[in-house]
mmCIF file of C-alpha atoms in Angstrom:
data_model
loop_
_atom_site.group_PDB
_atom_site.id
_atom_site.type_symbol
_atom_site.label_atom_id
_atom_site.label_comp_id
_atom_site.label_asym_id
_atom_site.label_seq_id
_atom_site.Cartn_x
_atom_site.Cartn_y
_atom_site.Cartn_z
ATOM 1 C CA MET B 93 -0.017 -0.249 -0.194
ATOM 2 C CA THR B 94 1.061 3.823 -0.720
ATOM 3 C CA THR B 95 0.255 7.059 -0.163
ATOM 4 C CA ARG B 96 -0.778 9.020 -2.902
ATOM 5 C CA GLY B 97 -2.748 11.875 -1.532
ATOM 6 C CA TYR B 98 -6.210 11.031 -0.631
ATOM 7 C CA HIS B 99 -6.315 8.075 -3.751
ATOM 8 C CA LYS B 100 -6.082 5.075 -1.533
ATOM 9 C CA ARG B 101 -4.020 2.644 -3.566
ATOM 10 C CA ALA B 102 -3.498 -0.629 -1.805
ATOM 11 C CA CYS B 103 -3.215 -4.477 -3.516
ATOM 12 C CA ALA B 104 -2.921 -7.880 -1.742
ATOM 13 C CA CYS B 105 -2.993 -11.483 -2.501
ATOM 14 C CA THR B 106 -4.163 -14.661 -0.177
ATOM 15 C CA LEU B 107 -4.838 -18.258 -0.584
ATOM 16 C CA ILE B 108 -1.735 -18.985 -2.799
ATOM 17 C CA SER B 109 0.707 -21.923 -3.170
ATOM 18 C CA HIS B 110 2.768 -21.303 -6.357
ATOM 19 C CA ILE B 111 3.857 -17.670 -6.495
ATOM 20 C CA LYS B 112 7.278 -17.573 -5.292
ATOM 21 C CA ASN B 113 7.338 -13.744 -3.932
ATOM 22 C CA PRO B 114 4.041 -12.802 -3.056
ATOM 23 C CA ILE B 115 4.838 -9.233 -2.572
ATOM 24 C CA ARG B 116 5.745 -8.820 -6.076
ATOM 25 C CA PHE B 117 2.791 -10.337 -6.940
ATOM 26 C CA ALA B 118 0.999 -7.512 -5.214
ATOM 27 C CA ARG B 119 2.857 -4.864 -6.689
ATOM 28 C CA GLU B 120 2.236 -6.223 -9.936
ATOM 29 C CA MET B 121 -1.236 -6.081 -8.660
ATOM 30 C CA LEU B 122 -1.416 -2.137 -7.831
ATOM 31 C CA ILE B 123 0.209 -1.324 -10.878
ATOM 32 C CA ARG B 124 -1.655 -2.948 -13.326
ATOM 33 C CA GLY B 125 -4.972 -2.217 -11.718
ATOM 34 C CA ASP B 126 -4.068 1.441 -11.519
ATOM 35 C CA THR B 127 -3.877 1.252 -15.092
ATOM 36 C CA ASP B 128 -6.615 -0.726 -15.813
ATOM 37 C CA LEU B 129 -8.530 1.811 -14.477
ATOM 38 C CA SER B 130 -7.240 4.890 -15.837
ATOM 39 C CA GLY B 131 -5.621 3.856 -18.834
ATOM 40 C CA PRO B 132 -7.210 3.398 -22.676
ATOM 41 C CA PRO B 133 -9.323 0.211 -23.073
ATOM 42 C CA ASN B 134 -7.501 -2.445 -24.596
ATOM 43 C CA ASP B 135 -10.077 -5.186 -25.201
ATOM 44 C CA GLY B 136 -9.543 -5.972 -28.875
ATOM 45 C CA GLY B 137 -13.259 -5.736 -29.235
ATOM 46 C CA SER B 138 -13.967 -8.464 -26.634
ATOM 47 C CA GLY B 139 -15.735 -6.082 -24.212
ATOM 48 C CA ASN B 140 -13.042 -7.134 -21.609
ATOM 49 C CA PRO B 141 -13.831 -4.660 -19.072
ATOM 50 C CA SER B 142 -9.973 -4.062 -18.201
ATOM 51 C CA GLY B 143 -7.844 -1.930 -19.890
ATOM 52 C CA GLY B 144 -4.176 -2.803 -21.321
ATOM 53 C CA ALA B 145 -2.532 -4.047 -18.142
ATOM 54 C CA GLY B 146 -3.448 -7.640 -18.058
ATOM 55 C CA GLY B 147 -6.856 -8.014 -15.813
ATOM 56 C CA ALA B 148 -5.932 -6.858 -12.415
ATOM 57 C CA GLN B 149 -9.017 -4.594 -13.006
ATOM 58 C CA GLY B 150 -8.407 -2.463 -10.094
ATOM 59 C CA HIS B 151 -9.170 -4.986 -7.645
ATOM 60 C CA CYS B 152 -7.525 -4.657 -4.033
ATOM 61 C CA VAL B 153 -7.610 -8.533 -3.329
ATOM 62 C CA LEU B 154 -7.065 -11.825 -5.551
ATOM 63 C CA SER B 155 -6.501 -15.330 -4.132
ATOM 64 C CA GLY B 156 -6.250 -18.991 -5.226
ATOM 65 C CA ALA B 157 -6.226 -19.830 -8.567
ATOM 66 C CA THR B 158 -7.314 -16.686 -10.329
ATOM 67 C CA ALA B 159 -4.317 -14.979 -8.659
ATOM 68 C CA GLU B 160 -1.908 -17.573 -9.436
ATOM 69 C CA LYS B 161 -3.222 -17.734 -13.443
ATOM 70 C CA LEU B 162 -2.586 -13.920 -13.241
ATOM 71 C CA ALA B 163 0.961 -14.538 -11.599
ATOM 72 C CA GLU B 164 1.856 -17.079 -14.770
ATOM 73 C CA GLU B 165 0.445 -14.769 -17.369
ATOM 74 C CA TRP B 166 2.497 -11.654 -15.883
ATOM 75 C CA GLY B 167 5.614 -13.563 -16.298
ATOM 76 C CA MET B 168 5.873 -13.952 -12.443
ATOM 77 C CA GLU B 169 8.342 -16.261 -10.955
ATOM 78 C CA MET B 170 6.387 -19.831 -9.882
ATOM 79 C CA CYS B 171 7.671 -22.710 -7.378
ATOM 80 C CA GLU B 172 6.793 -25.847 -6.139
ATOM 81 C CA GLU B 173 4.794 -26.170 -3.031
ATOM 82 C CA ARG B 174 8.065 -27.355 -1.444
ATOM 83 C CA TYR B 175 10.026 -24.553 -2.108
ATOM 84 C CA PHE B 176 8.462 -23.070 1.197
ATOM 85 C CA TRP B 177 9.292 -26.172 3.170
ATOM 86 C CA THR B 178 11.127 -25.185 6.128
ATOM 87 C CA ARG B 179 12.530 -27.332 9.194
ATOM 88 C CA LYS B 180 10.946 -25.018 12.105
ATOM 89 C CA ARG B 181 7.924 -25.040 10.368
ATOM 90 C CA TRP B 182 7.664 -28.371 10.361
ATOM 91 C CA GLU B 183 8.647 -28.862 14.046
ATOM 92 C CA GLN B 184 6.018 -26.479 14.734
ATOM 93 C CA HIS B 185 3.332 -28.147 12.369
ATOM 94 C CA ARG B 186 4.136 -32.075 14.280
ATOM 95 C CA ARG B 187 4.224 -30.368 17.401
ATOM 96 C CA GLY B 188 0.764 -29.179 16.950
ATOM 97 C CA LEU B 189 -0.491 -32.295 15.990
ATOM 98 C CA GLY B 190 0.749 -33.922 18.905
ATOM 99 C CA LYS B 191 3.233 -36.027 16.652
ATOM 100 C CA GLY B 192 6.618 -36.922 17.356
ATOM 101 C CA LYS B 193 9.653 -34.597 15.740
ATOM 102 C CA GLY B 194 12.682 -36.744 15.891
ATOM 103 C CA ARG B 195 14.513 -37.795 12.991
ATOM 104 C CA LYS B 196 12.760 -40.870 11.733
ATOM 105 C CA ASP B 197 9.459 -39.244 12.095
ATOM 106 C CA VAL B 198 10.487 -36.520 9.625
ATOM 107 C CA GLU B 199 11.577 -39.062 7.408
ATOM 108 C CA ARG B 200 8.678 -41.316 7.803
ATOM 109 C CA ALA B 201 6.379 -38.377 7.346
ATOM 110 C CA VAL B 202 8.435 -36.874 4.245
ATOM 111 C CA GLU B 203 8.228 -40.265 2.790
ATOM 112 C CA GLU B 204 4.578 -40.706 3.294
ATOM 113 C CA GLU B 205 4.095 -37.193 1.480
ATOM 114 C CA ALA B 206 6.424 -37.846 -1.762
ATOM 115 C CA GLY B 207 3.548 -38.766 -3.784
ATOM 116 C CA THR B 208 1.981 -35.471 -3.013
ATOM 117 C CA GLY B 209 4.007 -33.181 -4.747
ATOM 118 C CA ARG B 210 4.671 -31.145 -1.458
ATOM 119 C CA SER B 211 7.827 -33.154 -0.043
ATOM 120 C CA ASP B 212 10.665 -35.202 -1.834
ATOM 121 C CA GLU B 213 13.947 -36.620 -0.311
ATOM 122 C CA ARG B 214 15.654 -33.250 -1.324
ATOM 123 C CA ASP B 215 13.857 -31.329 1.505
ATOM 124 C CA LEU B 216 15.904 -33.726 4.087
ATOM 125 C CA GLU B 217 19.039 -31.966 2.788
ATOM 126 C CA GLY B 218 20.383 -29.834 5.391
ATOM 127 C CA PHE B 219 17.624 -30.467 7.774
ATOM 128 C CA TRP B 220 19.405 -31.464 10.709
ATOM 129 C CA GLY B 221 22.718 -29.671 9.913
ATOM 130 C CA ASP B 222 24.988 -29.614 13.363
ATOM 131 C CA GLU B 223 21.987 -29.107 15.630
ATOM 132 C CA GLU B 224 20.005 -32.557 15.725
ATOM 133 C CA GLY B 225 19.581 -32.057 19.455
ATOM 134 C CA TRP B 226 17.718 -28.397 18.883
ATOM 135 C CA ASP B 227 14.216 -28.890 19.938
ATOM 136 C CA GLY B 228 12.768 -25.352 18.886
ATOM 137 C CA VAL B 229 10.857 -24.987 21.502
ATOM 138 C CA GLU B 230 12.892 -21.738 22.968
ATOM 139 C CA TYR B 231 12.279 -19.741 20.179
ATOM 140 C CA LEU B 232 9.066 -19.888 17.701
ATOM 141 C CA PRO B 233 8.703 -17.113 15.603
ATOM 142 C CA GLN B 234 5.633 -15.559 14.116
ATOM 143 C CA GLY B 235 7.053 -15.943 10.793
ATOM 144 C CA THR B 236 5.317 -12.497 9.460
ATOM 145 C CA VAL B 237 7.894 -10.097 7.669
ATOM 146 C CA GLY B 238 6.726 -6.349 7.374
ATOM 147 C CA CYS B 239 8.454 -3.348 5.863
ATOM 148 C CA VAL B 240 7.826 0.433 6.144
ATOM 149 C CA VAL B 241 9.404 2.858 3.777
ATOM 150 C CA LEU B 242 9.464 6.792 3.634
ATOM 151 C CA ASP B 243 11.114 8.676 0.588
ATOM 152 C CA ARG B 244 12.389 12.177 0.103
ATOM 153 C CA GLU B 245 9.253 13.193 -1.380
ATOM 154 C CA GLY B 246 7.051 12.203 1.068
ATOM 155 C CA THR B 247 5.581 9.041 -0.320
ATOM 156 C CA MET B 248 5.183 5.723 2.060
ATOM 157 C CA CYS B 249 5.234 2.409 1.144
ATOM 158 C CA VAL B 250 4.129 -0.436 3.305
ATOM 159 C CA ALA B 251 4.293 -4.125 2.175
ATOM 160 C CA THR B 252 3.800 -7.067 4.530
ATOM 161 C CA SER B 253 3.891 -10.873 3.715
ATOM 162 C CA THR B 254 3.447 -14.090 6.137
ATOM 163 C CA GLY B 255 3.366 -17.856 5.729
ATOM 164 C CA GLY B 256 0.322 -17.752 8.231
ATOM 165 C CA LEU B 257 -0.995 -19.575 11.288
ATOM 166 C CA THR B 258 0.643 -22.654 12.070
ATOM 167 C CA ASN B 259 -2.052 -25.684 12.061
ATOM 168 C CA LYS B 260 -4.666 -23.407 10.699
ATOM 169 C CA LEU B 261 -7.586 -24.692 9.206
ATOM 170 C CA SER B 262 -7.782 -24.556 5.460
ATOM 171 C CA GLY B 263 -9.099 -21.337 3.836
ATOM 172 C CA ARG B 264 -8.571 -19.159 6.644
ATOM 173 C CA ILE B 265 -7.149 -15.915 5.806
ATOM 174 C CA GLY B 266 -5.432 -13.955 8.686
ATOM 175 C CA ASP B 267 -4.788 -10.194 8.998
ATOM 176 C CA THR B 268 -1.346 -10.088 6.674
ATOM 177 C CA PRO B 269 -3.461 -9.443 3.433
ATOM 178 C CA THR B 270 -6.258 -7.803 4.412
ATOM 179 C CA ILE B 271 -6.388 -4.113 4.061
ATOM 180 C CA GLY B 272 -6.528 -2.035 7.775
ATOM 181 C CA ALA B 273 -5.785 -4.881 9.713
ATOM 182 C CA GLY B 274 -2.033 -6.214 8.882
ATOM 183 C CA PHE B 275 -1.209 -3.174 6.772
ATOM 184 C CA TRP B 276 -1.888 0.235 5.971
ATOM 185 C CA ALA B 277 -1.109 3.968 4.531
ATOM 186 C CA GLU B 278 -2.540 7.168 4.836
ATOM 187 C CA GLU B 279 -2.011 10.520 3.911
ATOM 188 C CA TRP B 280 -4.083 13.784 4.776
ATOM 189 C CA CYS B 281 -3.703 17.672 5.007
ATOM 190 C CA GLU B 282 -4.139 18.980 8.663
ATOM 191 C CA GLY B 283 -6.903 21.760 8.313
ATOM 192 C CA GLY B 284 -5.946 25.329 7.735
ATOM 193 C CA ALA B 285 -2.415 24.448 6.765
ATOM 194 C CA ARG B 286 -1.104 27.348 4.094
ATOM 195 C CA GLY B 287 0.271 25.565 0.735
ATOM 196 C CA CYS B 288 -1.277 21.906 1.794
ATOM 197 C CA ALA B 289 -2.436 20.456 -1.524
ATOM 198 C CA VAL B 290 -1.940 16.539 -0.632
ATOM 199 C CA ASP B 291 -3.763 15.749 -4.176
ATOM 200 C CA LYS B 292 -0.915 16.927 -5.861
ATOM 201 C CA MET B 293 2.090 16.267 -3.589
ATOM 202 C CA ALA B 294 2.322 12.291 -3.789
ATOM 203 C CA GLN B 295 4.769 10.666 -6.319
ATOM 204 C CA PRO B 296 5.896 7.473 -6.349
ATOM 205 C CA PRO B 297 9.225 6.842 -4.518
ATOM 206 C CA LEU B 298 12.514 7.674 -6.405
ATOM 207 C CA THR B 299 15.451 5.106 -6.195
ATOM 208 C CA SER B 300 17.803 7.529 -5.858
ATOM 209 C CA PHE B 301 16.121 8.848 -2.482
ATOM 210 C CA VAL B 302 16.070 5.475 -0.897
ATOM 211 C CA PRO B 303 18.961 4.319 1.250
ATOM 212 C CA ASP B 304 21.355 1.724 -0.313
ATOM 213 C CA VAL B 305 20.512 -1.171 2.284
ATOM 214 C CA LEU B 306 16.738 -0.742 1.346
ATOM 215 C CA ARG B 307 17.190 -0.191 -2.270
ATOM 216 C CA GLU B 308 19.171 -3.587 -2.914
ATOM 217 C CA THR B 309 16.937 -5.862 -0.415
ATOM 218 C CA LEU B 310 13.400 -4.404 -1.366
ATOM 219 C CA GLY B 311 13.597 -2.776 -4.922
ATOM 220 C CA GLU B 312 11.769 -5.491 -6.427
ATOM 221 C CA CYS B 313 9.133 -5.978 -4.138
ATOM 222 C CA LEU B 314 8.119 -2.769 -2.825
ATOM 223 C CA PRO B 315 5.840 -0.532 -5.386
ATOM 224 C CA GLY B 316 8.188 2.626 -6.992
ATOM 225 C CA LEU B 317 11.286 1.699 -4.896
ATOM 226 C CA ASN B 318 12.270 1.458 -8.654
ATOM 227 C CA GLY B 319 10.147 3.759 -9.960
ATOM 228 C CA TYR B 320 7.279 3.620 -12.228
ATOM 229 C CA ARG B 321 6.237 6.579 -12.792
ATOM 230 C CA SER B 322 8.167 9.722 -14.130
ATOM 231 C CA VAL B 323 8.249 12.888 -11.478
ATOM 232 C CA ALA B 324 7.478 16.388 -12.903
ATOM 233 C CA GLU B 325 10.777 18.769 -11.799
ATOM 234 C CA GLU B 326 9.812 21.510 -9.597
ATOM 235 C CA ASP B 327 11.123 23.963 -7.297
ATOM 236 C CA LEU B 328 12.267 22.997 -4.298
ATOM 237 C CA ASP B 329 10.663 25.797 -2.499
ATOM 238 C CA GLU B 330 7.560 25.021 -3.967
ATOM 239 C CA LYS B 331 8.052 21.090 -2.173
ATOM 240 C CA LYS B 332 8.743 22.582 0.699
ATOM 241 C CA ALA B 333 5.545 24.564 0.661
ATOM 242 C CA ARG B 334 3.509 21.825 0.074
ATOM 243 C CA SER B 335 4.591 19.694 2.313
ATOM 244 C CA SER B 336 3.926 22.166 5.045
ATOM 245 C CA GLY B 337 0.527 20.702 6.908
ATOM 246 C CA ILE B 338 0.795 16.989 5.421
ATOM 247 C CA ARG B 339 0.747 14.485 7.627
ATOM 248 C CA ALA B 340 0.834 10.476 6.316
ATOM 249 C CA VAL B 341 1.668 7.000 8.613
ATOM 250 C CA ALA B 342 2.033 3.431 7.055
ATOM 251 C CA ILE B 343 1.823 0.847 9.418
ATOM 252 C CA SER B 344 2.414 -2.713 9.503
ATOM 253 C CA GLY B 345 1.564 -5.672 11.973
ATOM 254 C CA THR B 346 2.731 -9.137 13.370
ATOM 255 C CA GLY B 347 1.171 -11.195 15.945
ATOM 256 C CA ASN B 348 -2.128 -12.915 16.346
ATOM 257 C CA GLY B 349 -3.693 -12.206 13.051
ATOM 258 C CA ASP B 350 -7.375 -13.214 14.328
ATOM 259 C CA SER B 351 -7.022 -10.466 16.706
ATOM 260 C CA PHE B 352 -5.474 -7.913 14.417
ATOM 261 C CA LEU B 353 -8.465 -8.500 12.272
ATOM 262 C CA ARG B 354 -11.194 -7.860 15.328
ATOM 263 C CA THR B 355 -9.604 -4.599 16.243
ATOM 264 C CA ALA B 356 -8.851 -3.666 12.494
ATOM 265 C CA ALA B 357 -5.852 -2.728 14.351
ATOM 266 C CA THR B 358 -3.421 -0.646 11.782
ATOM 267 C CA ARG B 359 -6.660 1.348 10.558
ATOM 268 C CA THR B 360 -8.019 1.817 13.837
ATOM 269 C CA ALA B 361 -3.841 3.170 15.002
ATOM 270 C CA ALA B 362 -4.101 5.376 11.971
ATOM 271 C CA ALA B 363 -7.592 6.760 12.587
ATOM 272 C CA ILE B 364 -6.305 7.740 15.847
ATOM 273 C CA ALA B 365 -3.810 10.031 14.676
ATOM 274 C CA ARG B 366 -5.730 11.611 12.095
ATOM 275 C CA PHE B 367 -8.905 12.516 13.604
ATOM 276 C CA SER B 368 -7.398 12.953 17.090
ATOM 277 C CA PRO B 369 -4.489 15.294 16.098
ATOM 278 C CA GLN B 370 -3.106 15.755 19.729
ATOM 279 C CA HIS B 371 -2.116 12.073 19.294
ATOM 280 C CA THR B 372 1.113 11.278 17.492
ATOM 281 C CA LEU B 373 1.613 7.645 15.651
ATOM 282 C CA SER B 374 3.540 6.740 18.322
ATOM 283 C CA SER B 375 0.848 7.183 20.939
ATOM 284 C CA ALA B 376 -1.997 5.612 18.836
ATOM 285 C CA VAL B 377 0.525 2.623 18.209
ATOM 286 C CA HIS B 378 0.883 2.174 21.830
ATOM 287 C CA GLN B 379 -2.810 2.215 22.670
ATOM 288 C CA ILE B 380 -3.714 -0.681 19.771
ATOM 289 C CA ALA B 381 -0.399 -2.917 20.116
ATOM 290 C CA GLY B 382 1.162 -1.552 23.116
ATOM 291 C CA PRO B 383 0.785 -3.350 26.673
ATOM 292 C CA GLY B 384 -2.817 -3.326 27.992
ATOM 293 C CA GLY B 385 -3.921 -1.904 24.799
ATOM 294 C CA GLU B 386 -6.723 -2.957 22.219
ATOM 295 C CA LEU B 387 -5.205 -6.115 20.938
ATOM 296 C CA GLN B 388 -4.577 -7.378 24.516
ATOM 297 C CA ARG B 389 -8.480 -6.244 25.978
ATOM 298 C CA SER B 390 -9.661 -8.156 22.794
ATOM 299 C CA ALA B 391 -8.180 -11.064 24.114
ATOM 300 C CA ASP B 392 -10.419 -10.897 27.176
ATOM 301 C CA ASP B 393 -9.688 -13.716 30.065
ATOM 302 C CA ARG B 394 -7.860 -15.872 27.326
ATOM 303 C CA TRP B 395 -4.948 -13.190 26.961
ATOM 304 C CA ASP B 396 -1.577 -15.358 28.140
ATOM 305 C CA LYS B 397 -3.216 -18.567 27.598
ATOM 306 C CA THR B 398 -3.606 -19.331 23.942
ATOM 307 C CA GLY B 399 -1.863 -16.389 22.300
ATOM 308 C CA GLU B 400 -4.736 -14.498 21.510
ATOM 309 C CA GLY B 401 -4.108 -10.532 21.777
ATOM 310 C CA GLU B 402 -0.678 -11.173 21.300
ATOM 311 C CA GLY B 403 1.488 -8.909 18.523
ATOM 312 C CA GLY B 404 2.981 -5.420 17.902
ATOM 313 C CA ILE B 405 3.058 -2.857 14.804
ATOM 314 C CA ILE B 406 5.661 -0.816 13.411
ATOM 315 C CA GLY B 407 5.442 2.488 11.095
ATOM 316 C CA ILE B 408 6.370 5.396 10.166
ATOM 317 C CA GLU B 409 4.650 8.906 10.588
ATOM 318 C CA LEU B 410 5.543 12.107 8.269
ATOM 319 C CA ASN B 411 4.611 15.307 9.927
ATOM 320 C CA ASN B 412 5.662 18.545 8.701
ATOM 321 C CA GLY B 413 8.212 16.840 6.058
ATOM 322 C CA ALA B 414 10.041 15.029 9.007
ATOM 323 C CA GLY B 415 9.522 11.052 9.383
ATOM 324 C CA GLU B 416 9.452 9.472 12.524
ATOM 325 C CA ILE B 417 9.955 5.651 13.345
ATOM 326 C CA VAL B 418 7.546 3.981 15.725
ATOM 327 C CA ALA B 419 7.253 0.575 17.207
ATOM 328 C CA ASP B 420 5.353 -1.286 20.065
ATOM 329 C CA PHE B 421 4.260 -4.435 21.018
ATOM 330 C CA ASN B 422 2.572 -6.213 24.083
ATOM 331 C CA CYS B 423 4.724 -9.500 24.107
ATOM 332 C CA GLY B 424 8.258 -10.383 25.036
ATOM 333 C CA GLY B 425 10.206 -8.920 22.093
ATOM 334 C CA MET B 426 9.638 -7.939 18.599
ATOM 335 C CA PHE B 427 12.601 -8.222 15.808
ATOM 336 C CA ARG B 428 12.700 -5.132 13.904
ATOM 337 C CA SER B 429 15.728 -2.835 12.124
ATOM 338 C CA TRP B 430 15.599 0.260 10.712
ATOM 339 C CA VAL B 431 17.928 3.120 9.144
ATOM 340 C CA ASP B 432 17.883 5.934 11.045
ATOM 341 C CA GLU B 433 17.662 9.828 9.958
ATOM 342 C CA LYS B 434 21.813 9.689 9.982
ATOM 343 C CA GLY B 435 21.803 6.673 8.047
ATOM 344 C CA ARG B 436 22.842 4.127 10.777
ATOM 345 C CA GLU B 437 21.616 0.598 10.650
ATOM 346 C CA ARG B 438 19.469 -0.198 13.756
ATOM 347 C CA VAL B 439 18.462 -3.560 15.026
ATOM 348 C CA MET B 440 16.346 -4.409 18.168
ATOM 349 C CA VAL B 441 14.376 -7.296 19.669
ATOM 350 C CA PHE B 442 13.138 -6.047 23.229
ATOM 351 C CA LYS B 443 12.153 -2.560 24.490
ATOM 352 C CA GLU B 444 15.061 -1.474 25.871
ATOM 353 C CA GLU B 445 18.454 -0.496 24.418
ATOM 354 C CA TYR B 446 21.091 -2.722 24.749
#
């Protein structure tokens, strides 16, 4: 999702098994969908309502076979399901089913599934490594990866991806592909600000303005980091005048997806910051994802028993041309990293500096 003034631009995909990079597919949906809605029709007389972009038609969310069919047509990289198989997730899965996870158990299960296309002998290569006694109990990651980027033009992008909840029911959809639950980006003009014009301000990010460490890692994944539309030249003073009074936020969440869905977590945090101007995004995120916040309260008496309500949020707030990185969580820790205003790379897990 990107900030483009009051124009909301977001895309997501879910229930997919063969698209190697779902974020790249969502990015392609966003670009092609925007073209479908605004570009000239190219239906060849067939009556196809899509424009010349190949069928995204401006849809926000696509799933399953339709998404994978389009991905192939668009030349996206596809893969077999075994590509997503990892040792850690396998052990979580076996524990969740109350089954063993030792070497013989794994080898037997792989042999049983060899005919399903999901696993074969190559899946065991490097599986045990030098840690045959490792049981995976002490560290079980949530598996969600989120990224928020602010460029020099004041445009922000957010992207979030996950493998989902371990041992979930088939067909379950969580917060990560749900706009407003697992991710959100929004831009607005603070009332009465002189020179504020959000409908003209937003431009896609420029590669040269993104730190190298982010561009090299995420350039092909996030919409706009490599640029997909030219940006008109304008006077620097005019840019500064336009940015005065502009506020924008971009947010990504991780944790118990069902709790994020029940609270519309990321959109709610953004709404607090937007419609209660006395609140910064930092205080809004604290109200939602901090200790005692809405996520935790939504679990009620199940808190600290089932994992319900647990989670965290990262984000960036843009206010009068200055960006601020925010993060909060209500659990033991949250892996996060960022590049600060001085270009330094930072990494943290817990709340306190170390």
